[in-house]
XYZ file of N, CA, C and O in Angstrom:
672
model
N 0.740 -1.308 0.141
C 0.115 -0.090 -0.091
C 0.821 1.358 0.030
O 1.890 1.102 0.002
N 0.212 2.374 0.024
C 0.630 3.714 0.177
C 1.019 4.066 1.366
O -0.380 4.306 2.035
N 1.701 4.767 2.094
C 1.627 5.306 3.377
C 1.128 6.602 3.315
O 1.220 7.383 2.435
N 0.183 6.938 4.249
C -0.245 8.418 4.473
C -0.015 9.196 5.719
O 0.034 7.943 6.902
N 0.154 10.185 5.957
C 0.753 11.050 7.087
C -0.344 11.928 7.883
O -1.112 12.587 7.110
N -0.649 11.711 8.901
C -1.428 12.488 9.846
C -0.995 13.225 10.705
O 0.233 13.136 10.998
N -1.743 14.155 11.621
C -1.172 15.209 12.180
C -0.284 14.572 13.436
O 0.939 14.817 13.615
N -0.698 13.434 14.198
C -0.004 12.591 14.953
C 1.318 11.957 14.511
O 1.870 11.518 15.526
N 1.437 11.943 13.202
C 2.816 11.136 12.686
C 3.994 12.112 12.721
O 4.913 11.670 12.294
N 3.786 13.321 13.023
C 4.817 14.198 13.157
C 5.449 14.536 14.568
O 4.592 15.079 15.246
N 6.511 14.387 14.988
C 7.042 14.424 16.142
C 8.380 14.986 15.977
O 9.141 14.211 15.413
N 8.777 15.985 16.716
C 10.292 16.231 17.050
C 10.825 16.594 15.710
O 11.958 16.127 15.545
N 10.024 17.115 14.696
C 10.911 17.184 13.464
C 11.021 16.058 12.639
O 11.817 16.210 11.562
N 10.564 14.873 12.782
C 10.264 13.948 12.267
C 9.205 13.210 11.821
O 8.228 13.260 12.707
N 8.914 12.461 11.048
C 7.964 11.934 10.858
C 8.016 10.215 11.221
O 9.138 9.511 10.956
N 7.249 9.646 12.317
C 7.335 8.362 12.997
C 6.876 7.322 11.642
O 5.613 6.755 11.667
N 7.841 6.768 10.649
C 7.385 5.951 9.680
C 6.820 4.771 10.310
O 5.970 4.361 9.629
N 7.185 4.193 11.679
C 6.558 2.959 12.066
C 5.146 2.891 12.424
O 4.398 1.960 12.603
N 4.568 4.343 12.492
C 3.180 4.461 12.981
C 2.300 4.564 11.764
O 1.206 4.758 11.817
N 2.946 5.138 10.419
C 2.068 5.405 9.392
C 1.130 4.221 9.207
O 1.468 2.959 9.108
N -0.175 4.524 8.637
C -1.082 3.855 8.290
C -0.835 3.595 6.469
O -0.373 4.652 6.207
N -1.498 2.612 5.899
C -1.430 2.716 4.657
C -2.857 2.547 3.976
O -3.754 2.208 4.556
N -2.752 3.203 2.838
C -4.048 2.718 1.853
C -3.900 2.137 0.733
O -2.495 1.777 0.346
N -4.570 1.779 -0.322
C -4.550 1.200 -1.466
C -4.053 2.267 -2.475
O -4.067 3.040 -2.163
N -3.106 1.349 -3.426
C -2.735 2.272 -4.443
C -3.753 2.997 -5.274
O -3.698 4.146 -5.735
N -5.167 2.165 -5.641
C -6.265 2.799 -6.136
C -6.651 3.866 -5.403
O -6.922 5.121 -6.125
N -6.767 3.848 -4.162
C -7.411 5.168 -3.523
C -6.292 6.452 -3.240
O -6.668 7.357 -3.694
N -4.957 5.836 -3.323
C -4.194 6.901 -3.464
C -3.649 7.714 -4.668
O -4.017 8.915 -4.562
N -4.160 6.714 -5.564
C -4.124 7.589 -6.921
C -5.335 8.736 -7.194
O -5.255 9.780 -8.018
N -6.298 8.362 -6.251
C -7.353 9.202 -6.587
C -7.078 10.688 -5.831
O -8.091 11.714 -5.752
N -6.139 10.582 -4.938
C -6.032 11.865 -4.407
C -4.534 12.371 -4.498
O -3.518 12.472 -3.914
N -4.227 12.415 -5.830
C -2.958 12.828 -6.272
C -2.290 14.169 -5.949
O -1.224 14.249 -5.659
N -3.123 15.034 -5.525
C -2.652 16.418 -4.956
C -2.247 16.219 -3.570
O -1.485 17.267 -3.148
N -2.463 15.185 -3.000
C -1.964 15.196 -1.576
C -0.858 14.211 -1.621
O -0.501 13.703 -0.362
N -0.160 13.854 -2.631
C 0.914 13.022 -2.837
C 2.131 13.915 -2.718
O 2.306 15.002 -3.093
N 3.077 13.449 -1.693
C 4.309 14.176 -1.410
C 5.617 13.546 -2.222
O 5.402 12.414 -2.514
N 6.507 14.305 -2.207
C 7.845 14.081 -2.873
C 9.183 14.334 -1.924
O 8.814 15.188 -1.014
N 10.245 13.651 -1.867
C 11.480 13.637 -0.988
C 11.636 15.379 -0.851
O 11.769 15.659 -1.796
N 11.646 15.703 0.447
C 12.330 16.964 0.926
C 11.018 18.041 1.023
O 11.403 19.123 1.198
N 9.916 17.318 0.548
C 8.741 18.467 0.768
C 8.767 18.909 2.392
O 9.136 17.671 2.898
N 8.281 19.843 2.762
C 8.048 20.188 4.021
C 6.594 19.646 4.439
O 5.491 20.087 3.837
N 6.493 18.918 5.487
C 5.201 18.470 5.720
C 4.653 18.906 7.086
O 5.583 18.931 8.162
N 3.546 19.788 7.081
C 3.168 20.749 8.434
C 1.896 20.006 8.972
O 0.678 19.914 7.761
N 1.484 20.050 10.138
C 0.350 19.589 10.684
C -0.522 21.008 10.638
O -0.166 22.084 11.137
N -1.714 21.066 10.282
C -2.487 22.086 9.892
C -3.893 22.013 10.799
O -4.734 22.881 10.824
N -4.075 20.990 11.816
C -4.932 20.763 12.524
C -4.530 19.875 13.854
O -3.440 19.551 13.819
N -5.042 20.519 14.948
C -4.647 19.916 16.094
C -3.267 20.540 16.569
O -3.336 21.669 17.300
N -2.354 19.784 16.263
C -1.160 20.117 16.666
C -0.602 21.104 15.819
O 0.798 20.896 14.884
N -1.026 22.280 15.275
C -0.769 23.097 14.195
C 0.485 23.896 14.102
O 0.993 24.002 15.516
N 1.443 23.634 13.377
C 2.708 23.925 13.102
C 3.773 23.054 13.289
O 4.854 23.486 12.942
N 3.587 21.950 13.493
C 4.721 20.959 13.799
C 4.703 20.312 12.251
O 3.989 20.360 11.351
N 6.348 20.391 12.203
C 6.685 20.008 10.580
C 7.772 19.193 10.666
O 8.623 18.832 11.619
N 8.113 18.656 9.587
C 9.332 17.352 9.204
C 9.491 17.699 7.797
O 8.345 17.671 6.758
N 10.872 17.274 7.493
C 10.971 16.896 5.929
C 10.645 15.820 5.766
O 10.735 14.636 6.354
N 10.009 15.557 4.420
C 9.711 14.017 4.109
C 10.770 13.429 3.491
O 11.740 13.788 2.698
N 11.412 12.215 4.178
C 12.471 11.402 3.887
C 12.249 10.884 2.420
O 10.973 10.617 2.100
N 13.363 10.347 2.000
C 13.332 9.568 0.569
C 12.479 8.271 0.634
O 11.759 7.815 -0.236
N 12.515 7.797 1.966
C 11.925 6.307 2.096
C 10.324 6.845 1.949
O 9.542 5.751 1.891
N 9.585 7.864 2.089
C 8.268 8.282 2.100
C 8.094 8.806 0.719
O 6.752 9.273 0.736
N 8.859 8.837 -0.069
C 8.638 9.619 -1.459
C 7.462 8.773 -2.034
O 7.222 7.676 -2.143
N 6.334 9.696 -2.306
C 5.022 9.361 -2.969
C 4.158 8.909 -1.858
O 2.631 8.427 -2.068
N 4.413 9.224 -0.566
C 3.367 9.168 0.531
C 2.395 10.045 0.197
O 2.496 11.066 -0.273
N 1.028 9.900 0.835
C -0.103 10.847 0.862
C -0.339 11.445 2.071
O 0.338 11.147 3.139
N -1.093 12.599 2.123
C -1.448 13.269 3.373
C -2.811 13.165 3.693
O -3.515 12.767 2.777
N -3.130 13.231 4.842
C -4.465 13.328 5.333
C -5.076 14.768 5.504
O -4.180 15.678 5.040
N -6.134 15.169 5.299
C -6.667 16.713 5.448
C -6.138 17.599 6.675
O -6.095 18.768 6.562
N -5.513 16.792 7.671
C -5.093 17.508 8.644
C -3.421 18.018 8.655
O -2.861 18.697 9.367
N -2.977 17.602 7.320
C -1.719 18.153 7.108
C -1.403 18.714 5.699
O -2.208 18.545 4.805
N -0.722 19.380 5.657
C -0.116 20.070 4.293
C 1.333 20.054 3.802
O 2.009 19.521 4.623
N 1.306 19.977 2.751
C 2.774 19.741 1.672
C 3.237 21.478 1.666
O 2.484 22.173 0.937
N 4.380 21.694 1.812
C 5.106 22.936 1.465
C 6.032 22.471 0.439
O 7.110 22.083 0.875
N 6.014 22.894 -0.815
C 7.118 22.421 -1.937
C 7.762 23.880 -2.096
O 7.285 24.717 -2.264
N 9.140 23.584 -1.623
C 10.043 24.529 -1.822
C 10.921 24.825 -3.594
O 11.261 23.708 -3.868
N 10.769 25.858 -4.295
C 11.650 26.055 -5.213
C 13.018 26.077 -5.091
O 13.280 27.176 -4.629
N 13.782 25.192 -5.582
C 15.215 25.016 -5.057
C 16.015 26.254 -5.791
O 17.007 26.587 -5.237
N 15.386 26.890 -6.745
C 15.824 28.532 -7.249
C 15.810 29.497 -6.300
O 16.332 30.613 -6.971
N 14.922 29.239 -5.559
C 14.509 30.516 -4.734
C 14.864 30.375 -3.202
O 14.912 31.242 -2.757
N 14.705 29.129 -2.881
C 14.966 28.762 -1.302
C 15.554 27.384 -0.933
O 15.309 26.614 -2.027
N 15.989 27.352 0.197
C 16.731 26.144 0.652
C 15.600 25.638 1.538
O 15.084 26.420 2.480
N 15.411 24.236 1.258
C 14.254 23.584 2.025
C 14.611 23.552 3.584
O 14.142 23.774 4.443
N 15.944 23.316 3.682
C 16.451 23.330 5.129
C 16.390 24.762 5.925
O 15.877 24.686 6.833
N 16.700 25.544 5.225
C 16.454 27.134 5.662
C 15.066 27.322 5.943
O 14.555 27.756 7.102
N 14.002 26.990 4.882
C 12.729 26.816 5.241
C 12.131 26.199 6.304
O 11.265 26.722 7.120
N 12.533 25.110 6.394
C 12.025 24.237 7.606
C 12.407 25.204 8.778
O 11.439 25.262 9.795
N 13.707 25.728 9.177
C 14.033 26.022 10.244
C 13.413 27.555 10.517
O 13.014 27.945 11.547
N 13.029 28.172 9.187
C 12.383 29.583 9.310
C 10.962 29.107 9.766
O 10.506 29.922 10.710
N 10.004 28.064 9.248
C 8.871 28.004 9.662
C 8.910 27.335 11.391
O 7.848 27.712 11.891
N 9.827 26.936 11.606
C 9.965 26.417 13.235
C 10.695 27.507 14.101
O 10.183 27.296 15.443
N 10.799 28.576 13.712
C 11.286 29.543 14.295
C 10.246 30.318 15.235
O 8.879 30.167 14.698
N 10.437 31.103 16.089
C 9.209 31.638 17.131
C 8.495 32.506 16.310
O 7.323 32.492 16.505
N 9.150 33.326 15.689
C 8.616 34.352 14.790
C 7.393 33.951 14.030
O 6.305 34.397 13.865
N 7.628 32.959 13.208
C 6.889 32.214 12.256
C 5.886 31.539 12.983
O 4.551 31.448 12.817
N 6.248 30.386 13.761
C 5.402 29.860 14.753
C 4.191 30.930 15.244
O 3.122 30.436 15.610
N 4.379 32.422 15.625
C 3.595 33.163 16.444
C 2.649 33.335 15.249
O 1.286 33.706 15.443
N 3.145 33.798 14.410
C 2.329 34.101 12.777
C 1.240 33.132 12.642
O 0.192 33.306 12.408
N 1.742 31.887 12.429
C 0.831 30.648 12.550
C -0.123 30.665 13.582
O -1.469 30.466 13.291
N 0.298 30.708 14.743
C -0.865 30.546 15.887
C -1.809 31.720 15.790
O -3.009 31.530 15.977
N -1.484 33.207 15.369
C -2.582 34.171 15.338
C -3.363 33.825 14.290
O -4.411 34.513 14.125
N -2.838 32.961 13.112
C -3.752 32.598 12.134
C -4.682 31.419 12.345
O -5.551 30.883 11.543
N -4.465 30.787 13.490
C -5.257 29.231 13.704
C -6.053 30.068 14.446
O -6.201 30.846 15.251
N -7.491 29.134 14.130
C -8.696 29.300 14.711
C -9.266 28.195 15.101
O -8.648 26.895 15.154
N -10.258 28.232 16.520
C -10.716 27.396 17.016
C -10.199 27.084 18.393
O -8.775 27.109 18.804
N -10.823 26.885 19.532
C -10.306 26.623 20.792
C -10.028 25.295 21.215
O -9.089 24.820 21.932
N -11.251 24.345 20.962
C -10.881 23.061 21.158
C -10.232 22.319 20.018
O -9.605 21.509 20.375
N -10.910 22.854 18.764
C -10.118 21.902 17.542
C -9.432 22.793 16.885
O -9.964 23.714 16.166
N -8.130 23.256 17.136
C -7.348 24.327 16.352
C -7.015 23.568 15.066
O -6.920 22.691 14.869
N -7.133 24.755 13.985
C -6.968 24.607 12.644
C -6.495 25.828 11.855
O -6.906 27.051 12.498
N -5.948 25.591 11.051
C -5.384 26.802 9.886
C -5.735 26.374 8.595
O -5.346 25.263 8.119
N -6.253 27.455 7.953
C -6.681 26.702 6.722
C -5.426 27.179 5.607
O -4.617 28.006 5.976
N -5.645 26.419 4.540
C -4.319 26.745 3.655
C -4.256 27.938 2.931
O -3.178 28.683 2.868
N -5.488 28.855 2.777
C -5.518 30.018 2.362
C -4.501 30.844 3.381
O -3.919 31.601 3.134
N -4.960 30.836 4.470
C -4.202 31.504 6.064
C -2.712 31.363 5.716
O -1.984 32.154 6.116
N -2.626 29.740 5.583
C -1.233 29.441 5.803
C -0.396 30.015 4.454
O 0.730 30.587 4.689
N -1.108 29.914 3.626
C -0.335 30.700 2.003
C 0.075 32.190 2.339
O 0.756 32.787 1.863
N -0.811 32.842 3.186
C -0.724 34.155 3.297
C 0.254 34.815 4.512
O 0.448 36.038 4.513
N 0.999 33.887 5.174
C 2.220 33.867 5.940
C 3.315 34.376 5.219
O 3.882 33.405 4.728
N 3.901 35.437 5.431
C 5.180 35.817 4.616
C 6.456 35.570 5.994
O 6.159 35.441 6.873
N 7.370 35.112 4.840
C 8.808 34.528 5.727
C 9.652 35.259 4.995
O 9.556 35.628 3.744
N 10.912 35.435 5.884
C 11.896 36.306 5.312
C 12.435 35.321 4.357
O 12.951 34.164 4.645
N 13.042 35.869 3.388
C 13.675 35.124 2.236
C 15.089 35.968 1.976
O 15.102 36.879 1.086
N 16.251 35.587 2.725
C 17.563 36.389 2.242
C 17.928 35.761 1.022
O 17.507 34.744 0.496
N 18.956 36.145 0.445
C 19.600 35.493 -0.538
C 20.013 34.146 -0.523
O 20.131 33.456 0.517
N 19.609 33.314 -1.724
C 20.026 31.809 -1.710
C 21.347 31.619 -1.064
O 21.549 30.348 -0.584
N 22.447 32.341 -1.355
C 23.866 32.000 -0.681
C 23.842 31.853 0.610
O 24.296 31.184 1.064
N 23.132 33.103 1.330
C 23.076 33.004 2.821
C 22.376 31.830 3.334
O 22.473 30.963 4.206
N 21.145 31.571 2.506
C 20.399 30.214 2.882
C 21.224 29.031 2.972
O 21.088 28.422 3.656
N 21.568 28.916 1.850
C 22.754 27.772 1.667
C 23.783 27.570 2.816
O 24.169 26.541 3.238
N 24.203 28.763 2.980
C 25.357 28.757 4.289
C 24.850 28.237 5.411
O 25.338 27.466 6.264
N 23.504 28.807 5.702
C 23.103 28.548 6.912
C 22.434 27.056 6.880
O 22.879 26.250 7.802
N 22.266 26.539 5.661
C 21.953 25.107 5.757
C 22.798 23.898 5.760
O 22.997 23.301 6.664
N 24.410 24.489 5.355
C 25.168 23.953 5.613
C 25.812 23.605 7.173
O 26.211 22.945 7.541
N 25.507 24.790 7.874
C 26.007 24.746 9.344
C 24.845 24.308 10.113
O 25.288 23.357 10.804
N 23.666 24.194 9.422
C 22.684 23.523 10.164
C 23.049 21.734 10.220
O 22.963 20.985 11.194
N 23.360 21.483 8.977
C 23.415 20.169 8.867
C 24.604 19.573 9.447
O 24.736 18.532 9.954
N 25.815 20.321 9.645
C 26.936 19.971 10.523
C 26.504 19.993 11.688
O 26.928 19.005 12.449
N 25.705 20.916 12.228
C 25.226 20.860 13.659
C 24.402 19.576 13.897
O 24.794 19.068 15.029
N 23.617 19.385 13.105
C 22.462 18.083 13.364
C 23.494 16.773 13.072
O 23.344 15.826 13.979
N 24.501 16.845 12.328
C 25.585 15.346 12.303
C 26.452 15.599 13.625
O 26.396 14.332 14.444
N 26.714 16.696 14.453
C 27.447 16.481 15.712
C 26.473 16.085 16.632
O 26.646 15.418 17.717
N 25.121 16.520 16.573
C 24.003 16.042 17.518
C 23.795 14.303 17.476
O 23.713 14.082 18.410
N 23.539 13.985 16.097
C 23.651 12.739 16.322
C 24.827 12.038 16.959
O 24.648 10.895 17.271
N 26.053 12.265 16.366
C 27.108 11.584 17.174
C 27.298 11.878 18.852
O 27.546 10.788 19.105
N 26.778 12.934 19.200
C 26.679 13.216 20.630
C 25.702 12.241 21.267
O 25.735 11.488 22.098
N 24.615 11.881 20.410
C 23.449 11.100 20.920
C 23.964 9.612 20.792
O 23.524 9.188 21.940
N 24.478 9.366 20.175
C 25.042 7.997 19.888
C 25.970 7.779 20.839
O 26.048 6.588 21.432
N 26.945 8.575 21.144
C 27.877 8.299 22.112
C 27.162 8.330 23.778
O 27.611 7.662 24.323
N 26.380 9.251 23.784
C 25.544 9.536 25.083
C 24.729 7.814 25.266
O 24.733 7.291 26.248
N 24.367 7.495 24.265
C 23.516 6.244 24.469
C 24.654 4.893 24.426
O 24.247 4.150 25.128
N 25.748 4.834 24.011
C 26.956 3.887 24.220
C 27.057 4.036 25.711
O 27.248 3.233 26.302
N 27.263 5.372 26.439
C 27.536 5.478 27.592
C 26.741 4.814 28.920
O 27.073 4.415 29.727
N 25.467 5.314 28.372
C 24.397 4.861 29.193
C 24.307 3.141 29.282
O 23.922 2.580 30.236
N 24.419 2.541 28.063
C 24.626 1.152 27.964
C 25.566 0.578 28.633
O 25.697 -0.374 29.396
N 26.581 1.209 28.561
C 28.283 0.838 29.283
C 27.719 1.056 30.620
O 28.214 0.010 31.992
N 27.517 2.044 31.217
C 26.979 2.214 32.597
C 25.912 1.328 33.353
O 26.181 0.797 34.675
N 24.845 1.119 32.570
C 24.084 -0.028 32.742
C 24.700 -1.312 32.999
O 24.337 -2.014 34.146
N 25.531 -1.680 32.055
C 26.132 -3.008 32.376
C 26.949 -3.174 33.545
O 27.086 -4.188 34.110
N 27.668 -1.896 33.888
C 28.577 -1.855 34.929
C 27.820 -1.948 36.454
O 28.167 -2.674 37.074
N 26.504 -1.358 36.299
C 25.810 -1.538 37.363
C 25.101 -2.907 37.523
O 25.350 -3.576 38.492
N 24.890 -3.410 36.384
C 24.410 -4.836 36.543
C 25.404 -5.692 37.270
O 25.080 -6.959 37.895
N 26.735 -5.551 36.557
C 27.738 -6.507 36.972
C 28.194 -6.185 38.430
O 28.396 -6.937 39.406
N 28.175 -5.007 38.966
C 28.426 -4.859 40.467
C 27.082 -5.237 41.309
O 27.693 -5.593 42.377
N 25.712 -5.037 41.039
C 24.699 -5.909 41.937
C 25.001 -7.426 41.925
O 24.730 -7.993 42.738
N 26.012 -7.895 41.000
C 25.865 -9.404 40.671
C 27.148 -9.622 41.530
O 27.203 -10.933 41.662
N 27.709 -8.777 42.130
C 29.221 -9.101 42.754
C 30.088 -9.595 41.693
O 31.284 -10.039 42.169
N 30.077 -8.952 40.701
C 31.274 -9.358 39.662
C 32.249 -8.446 39.490
O 33.192 -8.613 38.678
N 32.358 -7.382 40.413
C 33.537 -6.249 40.452
C 34.337 -6.407 41.536
O 35.267 -5.582 41.868
N 34.333 -7.396 42.432
C 35.255 -7.745 43.477
C 36.368 -7.683 42.840
O 37.148 -8.415 41.996
N 37.561 -7.123 43.837
C 38.693 -7.207 43.396
C 39.609 -8.526 43.920
O 39.101 -9.421 44.650
């Protein structure tokens, strides 16, 4: 089948691929406008309005539900990574919140979303920003991997200590 992305499938800037539901190819074909491509920015426009993630290559061709929107970036005008972080910024999130309606069921319409202006510096500056962010993200991943390894080693050490295997 074809996976489809719901508002709850976007967490911490990532799409929770293991939670995605699927639909048939026939049904997916009838919703061509909601089909996504690698690198699209996927945004929740209902409930958790404003949460976003980049569509990974593994989900190329996935569909969206009505609670999510696809933001495609023209690479000749903007960097996808720059736009992702721009949308995540407090300033743009505030603009999104101001356009969001509903107390119990929050929602922003696509028309209101399209009318939110974002700052667009030169492509050179955007690409420089994207390079630095990519480097920082790699460093964060390495640090997280090191922390996980240290936690596993510490847990192993504790288990050995409680079993009495650390006596001299």
